CSV table of C-alpha atoms and ligand atoms in Angstrom, one decimal:
chain,number,residue,atom,x,y,z
A,1,UNK,CA,56.5,8.7,-18.1
A,2,UNK,CA,58.7,7.9,-15.2
A,3,UNK,CA,59.6,5.1,-12.8
A,4,UNK,CA,60.7,4.7,-9.2
A,5,UNK,CA,64.3,3.3,-8.7
A,6,UNK,CA,64.6,1.7,-5.2
A,7,UNK,CA,67.8,0.2,-3.7
A,8,UNK,CA,66.3,-1.9,-0.9
A,9,UNK,CA,67.6,-4.0,2.0
A,10,UNK,CA,67.7,-1.3,4.6
A,11,UNK,CA,65.4,-1.0,7.7
A,12,UNK,CA,63.2,2.1,7.7
A,13,UNK,CA,63.7,4.1,10.9
A,14,UNK,CA,62.2,7.4,12.3
A,15,UNK,CA,58.9,9.2,11.9
A,16,UNK,CA,56.5,9.8,9.0
A,17,UNK,CA,53.5,12.1,8.9
A,18,UNK,CA,50.3,11.0,7.1
A,19,UNK,CA,48.6,13.4,4.7
A,20,UNK,CA,44.9,14.1,4.2
A,21,UNK,CA,42.7,11.2,3.0
A,22,UNK,CA,42.4,10.8,-0.8
A,23,UNK,CA,39.0,9.1,-0.7
A,24,UNK,CA,37.6,11.6,1.7
A,25,UNK,CA,38.8,14.8,0.0
A,26,UNK,CA,37.5,13.6,-3.4
A,27,UNK,CA,34.0,13.3,-1.9
A,28,UNK,CA,34.3,16.6,0.0
A,29,UNK,CA,35.4,18.5,-3.2
A,30,UNK,CA,32.2,17.2,-5.0
A,31,UNK,CA,30.1,18.1,-1.9
A,32,UNK,CA,31.6,21.6,-1.9
A,33,UNK,CA,30.0,22.1,-5.4
A,34,UNK,CA,26.6,22.0,-3.7
A,35,UNK,CA,27.2,25.0,-1.4
A,36,UNK,CA,25.5,28.4,-1.7
A,37,UNK,CA,28.6,30.1,-0.3
A,38,UNK,CA,32.4,29.7,-0.2
A,39,UNK,CA,34.4,27.3,2.0
A,40,UNK,CA,38.0,26.6,2.9
A,41,UNK,CA,39.4,23.1,2.9
A,42,UNK,CA,42.5,22.3,5.0
A,43,UNK,CA,44.8,19.2,5.1
A,44,UNK,CA,44.2,18.6,1.4
A,45,UNK,CA,46.7,16.0,0.1
A,46,UNK,CA,48.9,17.1,-2.8
A,47,UNK,CA,48.2,14.1,-5.0
A,48,UNK,CA,47.3,13.8,-8.7
A,49,UNK,CA,43.7,12.5,-8.1
A,50,UNK,CA,43.1,15.8,-6.2
A,51,UNK,CA,44.6,17.8,-9.1
A,52,UNK,CA,42.2,16.0,-11.5
A,53,UNK,CA,39.2,16.6,-9.3
A,54,UNK,CA,40.0,20.3,-8.8
A,55,UNK,CA,40.3,20.7,-12.6
A,56,UNK,CA,36.9,19.0,-13.1
A,57,UNK,CA,35.3,21.4,-10.6
A,58,UNK,CA,37.0,24.4,-12.2
A,59,UNK,CA,35.7,23.2,-15.6
A,60,UNK,CA,32.1,23.4,-14.4
A,61,UNK,CA,32.9,27.0,-13.3
A,62,UNK,CA,33.8,26.7,-9.6
A,63,UNK,CA,36.5,29.1,-8.4
A,64,UNK,CA,39.2,27.2,-6.5
A,65,UNK,CA,42.5,28.8,-5.3
A,66,UNK,CA,45.4,27.5,-3.2
A,67,UNK,CA,45.5,29.9,-0.3
A,68,UNK,CA,48.2,28.1,1.7
A,69,UNK,CA,50.0,24.8,2.0
A,70,UNK,CA,47.4,22.0,1.6
A,71,UNK,CA,44.6,24.6,1.8
A,72,UNK,CA,42.0,25.4,-0.8
A,73,UNK,CA,39.5,28.3,-0.9
A,74,UNK,CA,36.4,27.1,-2.9
A,75,UNK,CA,33.6,29.3,-4.3
A,76,UNK,CA,31.0,27.2,-6.1
A,77,UNK,CA,28.6,30.1,-6.7
A,78,UNK,CA,30.4,30.7,-10.0
A,79,UNK,CA,29.4,27.3,-11.4
A,80,UNK,CA,27.8,27.8,-14.8
A,81,UNK,CA,26.9,24.4,-16.1
A,82,UNK,CA,25.5,21.0,-15.2
A,83,UNK,CA,27.6,19.2,-17.8
A,84,UNK,CA,30.9,17.4,-17.1
A,85,UNK,CA,31.5,15.4,-20.3
A,86,UNK,CA,35.1,16.0,-21.2
A,87,UNK,CA,37.7,13.2,-21.4
A,88,UNK,CA,39.2,14.3,-18.1
A,89,UNK,CA,36.2,12.9,-16.3
A,90,UNK,CA,37.3,9.4,-17.1
A,91,UNK,CA,40.7,9.8,-15.5
A,92,UNK,CA,39.4,9.0,-12.0
A,93,UNK,CA,36.5,7.0,-10.4
A,94,UNK,CA,35.5,9.8,-8.0
A,95,UNK,CA,34.3,12.1,-10.8
A,96,UNK,CA,31.0,10.2,-10.4
A,97,UNK,CA,30.3,12.2,-7.3
A,98,UNK,CA,29.5,15.2,-9.6
A,99,UNK,CA,26.3,13.3,-10.5
A,100,UNK,CA,24.9,13.7,-7.0
A,101,UNK,CA,26.3,17.2,-6.5
A,102,UNK,CA,25.1,18.6,-9.8
A,103,UNK,CA,21.7,17.0,-9.5
A,104,UNK,CA,21.4,18.6,-6.1
A,105,UNK,CA,22.6,22.0,-7.3
A,106,UNK,CA,21.1,22.3,-10.8
A,107,UNK,CA,18.4,19.6,-10.9
A,108,UNK,CA,20.3,18.2,-13.9
A,109,UNK,CA,23.6,16.4,-14.5
A,110,UNK,CA,25.3,15.2,-17.6
A,111,UNK,CA,28.5,13.2,-16.9
A,112,UNK,CA,31.0,11.1,-18.9
A,113,UNK,CA,31.4,7.6,-17.4
A,114,UNK,CA,34.1,7.6,-14.7
A,115,UNK,CA,37.4,5.8,-14.8
A,116,UNK,CA,39.4,4.3,-12.0
A,117,UNK,CA,41.7,1.3,-11.3
A,118,UNK,CA,41.0,-1.8,-13.4
A,119,UNK,CA,39.6,-4.4,-10.9
A,120,UNK,CA,37.2,-5.9,-13.5
A,121,UNK,CA,33.6,-4.6,-13.7
A,122,UNK,CA,33.1,-1.3,-12.0
A,123,UNK,CA,29.4,-0.7,-12.5
A,124,UNK,CA,27.4,2.3,-11.2
A,125,UNK,CA,24.0,0.7,-11.3
A,126,UNK,CA,23.5,1.3,-7.5
A,127,UNK,CA,24.0,5.0,-8.1
A,128,UNK,CA,21.7,5.3,-11.0
A,129,UNK,CA,19.0,3.1,-9.4
A,130,UNK,CA,19.1,5.3,-6.3
A,131,UNK,CA,18.8,8.6,-8.2
A,132,UNK,CA,15.8,7.1,-10.1
A,133,UNK,CA,14.2,6.2,-6.8
A,134,UNK,CA,14.6,9.8,-5.8
A,135,UNK,CA,12.7,10.9,-8.9
A,136,UNK,CA,15.5,11.4,-11.4
A,137,UNK,CA,14.7,10.7,-15.1
A,138,UNK,CA,17.2,9.7,-17.8
A,139,UNK,CA,20.0,7.2,-18.4
A,140,UNK,CA,19.6,3.6,-17.2
A,141,UNK,CA,22.6,1.5,-16.2
A,142,UNK,CA,22.0,-0.6,-19.3
A,143,UNK,CA,21.8,2.0,-21.9
A,144,UNK,CA,24.5,4.7,-21.4
A,145,UNK,CA,24.7,6.1,-24.8
A,146,UNK,CA,28.3,7.0,-26.0
A,147,UNK,CA,29.5,7.0,-22.4
A,148,UNK,CA,27.5,10.0,-21.2
A,149,UNK,CA,25.1,9.7,-18.3
A,150,UNK,CA,22.1,12.2,-18.5
A,151,UNK,CA,19.9,12.7,-15.5
A,152,UNK,CA,17.2,15.3,-14.6
A,153,UNK,CA,15.2,15.7,-11.4
A,154,UNK,CA,13.3,18.8,-10.5
A,155,UNK,CA,13.2,18.3,-7.7
A,156,UNK,CA,14.9,15.3,-6.1
A,157,UNK,CA,12.6,13.7,-3.5
A,158,UNK,CA,13.7,11.9,-0.3
A,159,UNK,CA,13.0,8.1,-0.3
A,160,UNK,CA,14.4,4.8,1.2
A,161,UNK,CA,17.4,3.4,-0.6
A,162,UNK,CA,18.8,-0.2,-0.1
A,163,UNK,CA,22.2,-1.3,-1.3
A,164,UNK,CA,22.8,-5.0,-2.0
A,165,UNK,CA,26.5,-4.4,-1.3
A,166,UNK,CA,27.6,-1.6,1.1
A,167,UNK,CA,29.0,0.5,-1.7
A,168,UNK,CA,31.3,3.4,-0.7
A,169,UNK,CA,30.7,5.5,-3.8
A,170,UNK,CA,27.0,4.9,-4.0
A,171,UNK,CA,26.6,5.8,-0.3
A,172,UNK,CA,28.4,9.1,-0.8
A,173,UNK,CA,26.7,9.9,-4.0
A,174,UNK,CA,23.2,9.4,-2.6
A,175,UNK,CA,24.2,11.4,0.5
A,176,UNK,CA,25.1,14.3,-1.7
A,177,UNK,CA,21.9,14.2,-3.8
A,178,UNK,CA,19.7,13.7,-0.7
A,179,UNK,CA,21.3,16.7,1.1
A,180,UNK,CA,19.1,19.2,-0.9
A,181,UNK,CA,16.3,16.8,-1.8
A,182,UNK,CA,12.7,17.5,-0.7
A,183,UNK,CA,12.0,15.3,2.4
A,184,UNK,CA,14.1,12.6,4.1
A,185,UNK,CA,16.2,9.9,2.5
A,186,UNK,CA,17.2,6.8,4.4
A,187,UNK,CA,20.1,4.7,3.1
A,188,UNK,CA,20.0,1.1,4.3
A,189,UNK,CA,23.1,-1.1,4.2
A,190,UNK,CA,25.2,2.0,3.8
A,191,UNK,CA,29.0,1.8,3.7
A,192,UNK,CA,30.7,2.9,6.9
A,193,UNK,CA,34.2,3.8,5.8
A,194,UNK,CA,35.9,6.8,7.6
A,195,UNK,CA,35.8,8.8,4.4
A,196,UNK,CA,32.0,8.6,4.4
A,197,UNK,CA,31.9,10.0,7.9
A,198,UNK,CA,34.2,12.8,6.8
A,199,UNK,CA,32.0,13.8,3.8
A,200,UNK,CA,29.0,13.8,6.2
A,201,UNK,CA,30.8,15.9,8.8
A,202,UNK,CA,31.8,18.4,6.1
A,203,UNK,CA,28.3,18.7,4.8
A,204,UNK,CA,26.8,19.0,8.4
A,205,UNK,CA,29.4,21.8,9.1
A,206,UNK,CA,28.1,23.6,6.0
A,207,UNK,CA,24.4,23.3,7.1
A,208,UNK,CA,23.2,19.8,6.0
A,209,UNK,CA,21.2,17.5,8.2
A,210,UNK,CA,22.8,14.0,8.0
A,211,UNK,CA,22.6,11.5,10.9
A,212,UNK,CA,24.1,8.0,11.2
A,213,UNK,CA,27.1,8.3,8.9
A,214,UNK,CA,29.5,5.5,10.0
A,215,UNK,CA,26.6,3.2,10.7
A,216,UNK,CA,24.8,1.0,8.1
A,217,UNK,CA,21.7,3.3,8.2
A,218,UNK,CA,22.1,7.0,7.2
A,219,UNK,CA,19.2,9.5,7.4
A,220,UNK,CA,19.4,12.7,5.4
A,221,UNK,CA,16.8,15.5,5.9
A,222,UNK,CA,16.9,17.7,2.8
A,223,UNK,CA,17.6,21.4,3.3
A,224,UNK,CA,16.9,24.3,0.9
A,225,UNK,CA,20.3,25.9,1.2
A,226,UNK,CA,23.8,25.2,2.3
A,227,UNK,CA,25.3,28.5,3.4
A,228,UNK,CA,28.8,27.2,3.7
A,229,UNK,CA,31.2,30.0,4.9
A,230,UNK,CA,33.2,27.5,7.0
A,231,UNK,CA,36.6,25.9,7.1
A,232,UNK,CA,37.0,22.1,7.2
A,233,UNK,CA,40.1,19.9,7.7
A,234,UNK,CA,40.2,16.5,5.9
A,235,UNK,CA,40.9,13.4,8.0
A,236,UNK,CA,44.2,11.6,7.7
A,237,UNK,CA,44.5,8.9,5.0
A,238,UNK,CA,43.8,5.4,6.5
A,239,UNK,CA,45.3,3.7,3.5
A,240,UNK,CA,48.5,5.8,3.3
A,241,UNK,CA,49.0,5.2,7.0
A,242,UNK,CA,48.5,1.4,6.6
A,243,UNK,CA,51.0,1.4,3.7
A,244,UNK,CA,53.7,2.9,5.9
A,245,UNK,CA,52.9,0.5,8.7
A,246,UNK,CA,53.5,-2.3,6.3
A,247,UNK,CA,56.7,-0.7,4.8
A,248,UNK,CA,58.1,-0.4,8.3
A,249,UNK,CA,57.4,-4.1,9.0
A,250,UNK,CA,58.7,-5.6,5.8
A,251,UNK,CA,62.0,-3.7,6.1
A,252,UNK,CA,62.4,-5.0,9.7
A,253,UNK,CA,62.4,-1.3,10.7
A,254,UNK,CA,61.2,0.8,13.6
A,255,UNK,CA,58.8,3.6,12.4
A,256,UNK,CA,56.4,5.9,14.1
A,257,UNK,CA,53.5,6.9,11.8
A,258,UNK,CA,52.1,10.2,13.0
A,259,UNK,CA,48.9,12.2,12.3
A,260,UNK,CA,46.6,9.2,12.0
A,261,UNK,CA,43.4,8.0,13.7
A,262,UNK,CA,44.3,4.7,15.5
A,263,UNK,CA,40.8,3.3,15.4
A,264,UNK,CA,40.8,3.6,11.6
A,265,UNK,CA,43.9,1.3,11.6
A,266,UNK,CA,42.5,-1.3,13.9
A,267,UNK,CA,41.7,-3.9,11.1
A,268,UNK,CA,45.4,-3.8,10.1
A,269,UNK,CA,46.9,-3.3,13.6
A,270,UNK,CA,45.1,-6.4,14.9
A,271,UNK,CA,46.3,-8.6,12.0
A,272,UNK,CA,49.9,-7.3,12.3
A,273,UNK,CA,50.0,-8.1,16.1
A,274,UNK,CA,48.5,-11.6,15.2
A,275,UNK,CA,51.6,-12.1,12.9
A,276,UNK,CA,54.0,-11.1,15.7
A,277,UNK,CA,54.8,-7.4,15.0
A,278,UNK,CA,54.8,-4.8,17.8
A,279,UNK,CA,52.1,-2.2,17.0
A,280,UNK,CA,52.1,0.5,19.8
A,281,UNK,CA,49.3,3.0,19.6
A,282,UNK,CA,49.3,6.6,21.0
A,283,UNK,CA,46.7,9.3,20.6
A,284,UNK,CA,47.4,10.1,17.0
A,285,UNK,CA,50.3,7.8,16.1
A,286,UNK,CA,51.3,4.2,15.8
A,287,UNK,CA,54.8,2.7,16.2
A,288,UNK,CA,55.6,-0.4,14.2
A,289,UNK,CA,58.6,-2.6,15.0
A,290,UNK,CA,59.6,-6.2,15.7
A,291,UNK,CA,61.2,-7.6,18.9
A,292,UNK,CA,64.6,-9.3,18.3
A,293,UNK,CA,64.3,-12.9,17.3
A,294,UNK,CA,60.5,-12.9,16.8
A,295,UNK,CA,59.4,-15.2,14.0
A,296,UNK,CA,56.6,-13.7,11.9
A,297,UNK,CA,53.7,-16.1,11.7
A,298,UNK,CA,51.5,-16.7,8.7
A,299,UNK,CA,47.8,-15.8,8.9
A,300,UNK,CA,44.6,-15.3,6.8
A,301,UNK,CA,43.1,-12.0,5.7
A,302,UNK,CA,39.6,-11.4,4.4
A,303,UNK,CA,38.9,-8.0,2.8
A,304,UNK,CA,35.4,-6.5,3.6
A,305,UNK,CA,33.7,-3.1,3.9
A,306,UNK,CA,34.7,-1.1,7.0
A,307,UNK,CA,35.2,-2.0,9.8
A,308,UNK,CA,36.5,-5.1,8.0
A,309,UNK,CA,40.0,-5.3,6.5
A,310,UNK,CA,40.2,-2.6,3.7
A,311,UNK,CA,40.6,-3.9,0.2
A,312,UNK,CA,42.8,-0.9,-0.5
A,313,UNK,CA,45.5,-2.5,1.8
A,314,UNK,CA,45.1,-5.9,0.2
A,315,UNK,CA,48.1,-5.8,-2.1
A,316,UNK,CA,50.4,-4.3,0.6
A,317,UNK,CA,49.2,-7.0,3.1
A,318,UNK,CA,50.1,-9.7,0.6
A,319,UNK,CA,53.7,-8.4,0.6
A,320,UNK,CA,53.6,-8.8,4.4
A,321,UNK,CA,52.3,-12.4,4.1
A,322,UNK,CA,55.1,-13.2,1.6
A,323,UNK,CA,57.6,-12.6,4.4
A,324,UNK,CA,55.7,-14.7,7.0
A,325,UNK,CA,56.7,-18.3,7.7
A,326,UNK,CA,54.3,-20.9,6.2
A,327,UNK,CA,51.2,-20.7,4.0
A,328,UNK,CA,48.9,-17.7,4.3
A,329,UNK,CA,45.6,-16.8,2.5
A,330,UNK,CA,44.3,-13.5,1.2
A,331,UNK,CA,40.5,-13.5,0.5
A,332,UNK,CA,39.5,-10.5,-1.8
A,333,UNK,CA,35.8,-10.2,-1.1
A,334,UNK,CA,35.1,-6.7,-2.5
A,335,UNK,CA,36.5,-6.7,-6.1
A,336,UNK,CA,36.1,-9.5,-8.6
A,337,UNK,CA,39.8,-9.3,-9.7
A,338,UNK,CA,42.3,-7.5,-7.7
A,339,UNK,CA,45.3,-9.8,-8.0
A,340,UNK,CA,46.8,-8.4,-11.2
A,341,UNK,CA,49.9,-7.2,-9.2
A,342,UNK,CA,50.8,-10.8,-8.2
A,343,UNK,CA,52.6,-11.5,-11.5
A,344,UNK,CA,54.8,-8.5,-10.7
A,345,UNK,CA,55.6,-9.8,-7.2
A,346,UNK,CA,56.4,-13.2,-8.7
A,347,UNK,CA,59.1,-11.5,-10.8
A,348,UNK,CA,60.5,-10.5,-7.4
A,349,UNK,CA,60.5,-14.1,-6.1
A,350,UNK,CA,57.1,-14.2,-4.5
A,351,UNK,CA,55.5,-17.7,-4.2
A,352,UNK,CA,51.8,-17.0,-4.7
A,353,UNK,CA,49.0,-19.0,-6.3
A,354,UNK,CA,45.8,-17.2,-7.2
A,355,UNK,CA,42.4,-18.9,-7.5
A,356,UNK,CA,39.7,-16.3,-8.4
A,357,UNK,CA,39.2,-14.3,-5.2
A,358,UNK,CA,41.8,-16.2,-3.1
A,359,UNK,CA,45.6,-15.8,-3.1
A,360,UNK,CA,47.6,-18.6,-1.4
A,361,UNK,CA,50.9,-17.2,-0.2
A,362,UNK,CA,54.0,-19.2,0.7
A,363,UNK,CA,56.6,-17.4,2.8
A,364,UNK,CA,60.0,-16.5,1.4
A,365,UNK,CA,63.1,-15.1,3.1
A,366,UNK,CA,63.5,-12.0,1.0
A,367,UNK,CA,62.2,-10.4,-2.3
A,368,UNK,CA,64.6,-10.2,-5.2
A,369,UNK,CA,65.1,-6.8,-7.0
A,370,UNK,CA,63.6,-6.7,-10.5
A,371,UNK,CA,62.0,-4.6,-13.2
A,372,UNK,CA,58.3,-4.4,-12.4
A,373,UNK,CA,55.2,-2.4,-13.4
A,374,UNK,CA,52.6,-0.7,-11.2
A,375,UNK,CA,49.4,-2.1,-12.6
A,376,UNK,CA,47.3,0.3,-10.4
A,377,UNK,CA,47.7,2.6,-7.5
A,378,UNK,CA,47.7,0.2,-4.5
A,379,UNK,CA,49.5,-2.5,-6.5
A,380,UNK,CA,52.3,0.1,-7.0
A,381,UNK,CA,52.4,0.8,-3.3
A,382,UNK,CA,52.8,-3.0,-2.7
A,383,UNK,CA,55.7,-3.1,-5.1
A,384,UNK,CA,57.4,-0.2,-3.3
A,385,UNK,CA,57.1,-2.2,-0.1
A,386,UNK,CA,58.6,-5.3,-1.7
A,387,UNK,CA,61.4,-3.3,-3.4
A,388,UNK,CA,62.3,-1.8,0.0
A,389,UNK,CA,62.7,-5.3,1.4
A,390,UNK,CA,64.7,-6.6,-1.6
A,391,UNK,CA,68.5,-6.4,-1.8
A,392,UNK,CA,69.7,-4.5,-4.9
A,393,UNK,CA,68.0,-2.2,-7.3
A,394,UNK,CA,64.3,-2.4,-8.4
A,395,UNK,CA,62.7,-0.3,-11.0
A,396,UNK,CA,58.9,0.3,-10.8
A,397,UNK,CA,57.4,1.7,-14.0
A,398,UNK,CA,54.1,3.5,-14.4
A,399,UNK,CA,55.0,5.2,-11.2
A,400,UNK,CA,52.6,8.0,-11.9
A,401,UNK,CA,49.9,5.6,-10.8
A,402,UNK,CA,51.4,5.5,-7.3
A,403,UNK,CA,51.4,9.3,-7.1
A,404,UNK,CA,47.6,9.3,-7.6
A,405,UNK,CA,47.3,8.5,-3.9
A,406,UNK,CA,50.7,9.0,-2.1
A,407,UNK,CA,51.9,12.5,-1.4
A,408,UNK,CA,55.6,13.1,-1.6
A,409,UNK,CA,56.4,9.3,-1.3
A,410,UNK,CA,60.0,9.9,-2.4
A,411,UNK,CA,60.6,12.6,0.3
A,412,UNK,CA,58.8,10.6,3.0
A,413,UNK,CA,60.6,7.3,2.4
A,414,UNK,CA,64.0,9.1,2.0
A,415,UNK,CA,63.5,10.7,5.4
A,416,UNK,CA,63.0,7.2,6.8
A,417,UNK,CA,66.4,6.0,5.3
A,418,UNK,CA,65.2,4.5,2.1
A,419,UNK,CA,67.1,5.0,-1.2
A,420,UNK,CA,64.4,5.9,-3.7
A,421,UNK,CA,64.4,8.3,-6.7
A,422,UNK,CA,62.3,9.1,-9.7
A,423,UNK,CA,63.9,8.3,-13.0
A,424,UNK,CA,62.6,9.0,-16.5
A,425,UNK,CA,61.8,5.8,-18.4
A,426,UNK,CA,64.2,6.8,-21.2
A,427,UNK,CA,66.9,5.7,-18.8
A,428,UNK,CA,65.8,2.1,-19.2
A,429,UNK,CA,63.0,-0.2,-20.5
A,430,UNK,CA,59.8,1.5,-21.4
A,431,UNK,CA,56.6,0.7,-19.5
A,432,UNK,CA,53.0,0.2,-20.6
A,433,UNK,CA,51.6,3.3,-18.9
A,434,UNK,CA,48.4,4.3,-20.7
B,501,EPZ,C1,35.8,3.2,-3.4
B,501,EPZ,O1,35.6,2.7,-4.8
B,501,EPZ,C2,37.3,3.6,-3.4
B,501,EPZ,N1,37.5,4.7,-4.4
B,501,EPZ,C3,38.2,2.4,-3.8
B,501,EPZ,O2,39.5,2.8,-3.5
B,501,EPZ,C4,37.9,1.2,-2.8
B,501,EPZ,O3,38.5,0.1,-3.3
B,501,EPZ,C5,36.4,0.9,-2.8
B,501,EPZ,O4,35.6,2.2,-2.5
B,501,EPZ,C6,36.0,-0.1,-1.7
B,501,EPZ,O5,36.4,0.4,-0.4
B,501,EPZ,C7,37.2,5.9,-4.0
B,501,EPZ,O6,36.7,6.2,-2.9
B,501,EPZ,C8,37.5,7.0,-5.0
B,501,EPZ,P1,32.3,0.5,-4.1
B,501,EPZ,P2,34.0,2.5,-5.2
B,501,EPZ,O7,31.2,1.2,-4.7
B,501,EPZ,O8,33.1,3.5,-4.6
B,501,EPZ,C9,30.1,-3.0,-6.4
B,501,EPZ,C10,41.8,3.3,-4.0
B,501,EPZ,O9,42.7,2.5,-4.1
B,501,EPZ,N2,29.3,-2.0,-7.0
B,501,EPZ,O10,32.4,0.4,-2.6
B,501,EPZ,O11,34.0,2.3,-6.7
B,501,EPZ,C11,31.5,-2.9,-7.0
B,501,EPZ,O12,31.6,-3.6,-8.2
B,501,EPZ,C12,40.4,3.0,-4.6
B,501,EPZ,O13,41.8,4.4,-3.3
B,501,EPZ,C13,28.2,-2.3,-7.8
B,501,EPZ,O14,28.0,-3.5,-8.1
B,501,EPZ,O15,33.7,1.1,-4.6
B,501,EPZ,C14,32.4,-3.6,-5.9
B,501,EPZ,O16,32.3,-5.0,-6.1
B,501,EPZ,C15,40.5,1.7,-5.5
B,501,EPZ,N3,27.4,-1.3,-8.3
B,501,EPZ,C16,31.6,-3.2,-4.6
B,501,EPZ,O17,30.3,-2.8,-5.0
B,501,EPZ,C17,27.6,0.0,-8.0
B,501,EPZ,O18,26.9,0.8,-8.5
B,501,EPZ,C18,32.2,-2.1,-3.8
B,501,EPZ,O19,32.4,-1.0,-4.7
B,501,EPZ,C19,28.7,0.3,-7.2
B,501,EPZ,C20,29.5,-0.7,-6.6
């Protein structure tokens, strides 16, 4: 178990390059399990969630080898089971994409319940209800016996699926299952995140027939085979990019974030400009800085499904609000409880009051260094931003949670002038890492 030790108080300066999108590549890896031939994935981020997903795919028999930096060669034709029930399945949330992929490939899927960050309830009832509507028989959301979901559908049939909430995971999972179903499936009130479009683009390049990804209505015409035999490059990570934009801002720095898609950043860019930051866009980069003497204004954020403000930048944005003058509000509208990290920020001097899904944030001059704990992946990223602002030395324990979604964060921040290093916990207080 290890922590990040950060000596803050210095402005970040220079350029940083964004890696492939965690939430796209996890869906694309599951989609690759449905192919009838090999494929090559490029721009795959070197993060622990990807290592877990690759291990899961290898456990069901897929052949996956690293053929170059950030490049995987995948051959799913060696898959030899429809069961993914080992404990490793519960390490990440995205393992549930194997339900749609294995149902499409084998007509059967047994899967242990997925894991993921603890934001309160994380049901998968939309997924199971949709598979049932497509003709699958087996486990109901209410009676998942000993944590194993068992579904069978020979074959899956196209149908119309409506989601009460535009669920990212359920949209991707149904898209996977529908790709090889008999007939056409229409998803109504589909999620529109960039990573959903990336999974659809990957599948279409492999022979699928998916239209409307990125809108609230996606139409999938089932195909009998997915020949594959193509290469595909994963889109840049919207959330990693936003995290570095915020890190630049809270250190009063001047950073150009490269290899990103500016339109994906619009929800954050617009709010940062509203607060007074300079956010200059180029074709595939954004420069963040502040003009001398500008006072950063408070504002209100509301998280929502894309193209709204992404919930995965909510903790990092609250750090930004802590350094604005006056009272700001953060409305968390996606998850029922995603403010666990506030107690850690309060140890660093933050003045925040939480009431269910709203955080009231009073501006402070600077954070104070402290011993804090990364309660989840994006909470950890927020604590890194606060520690970079604080004078003195901050220790962030459970740092492995940060590495689930941020590739080479020590190297990337060091190159921007930060003082950050990984230290084993034996060097100081232990943490509560599970
Ligand atoms: C994905 O989680 C992301 N994870 C999350 O990112 C992200 O916070 C979330 O989408 C929202 O953007 C991955 O892509 C691996 P949802 P997911 O289904 O699919 C409710 C990160 O930091 N819901 O869009 O689990 C649910 O409770 C992670 O990278 C149901 O009620 O999110 C929530 O309130 C954290 N029943 C809302 O929908 C269901 O069957 C949105 O959830 C499914 C979801």
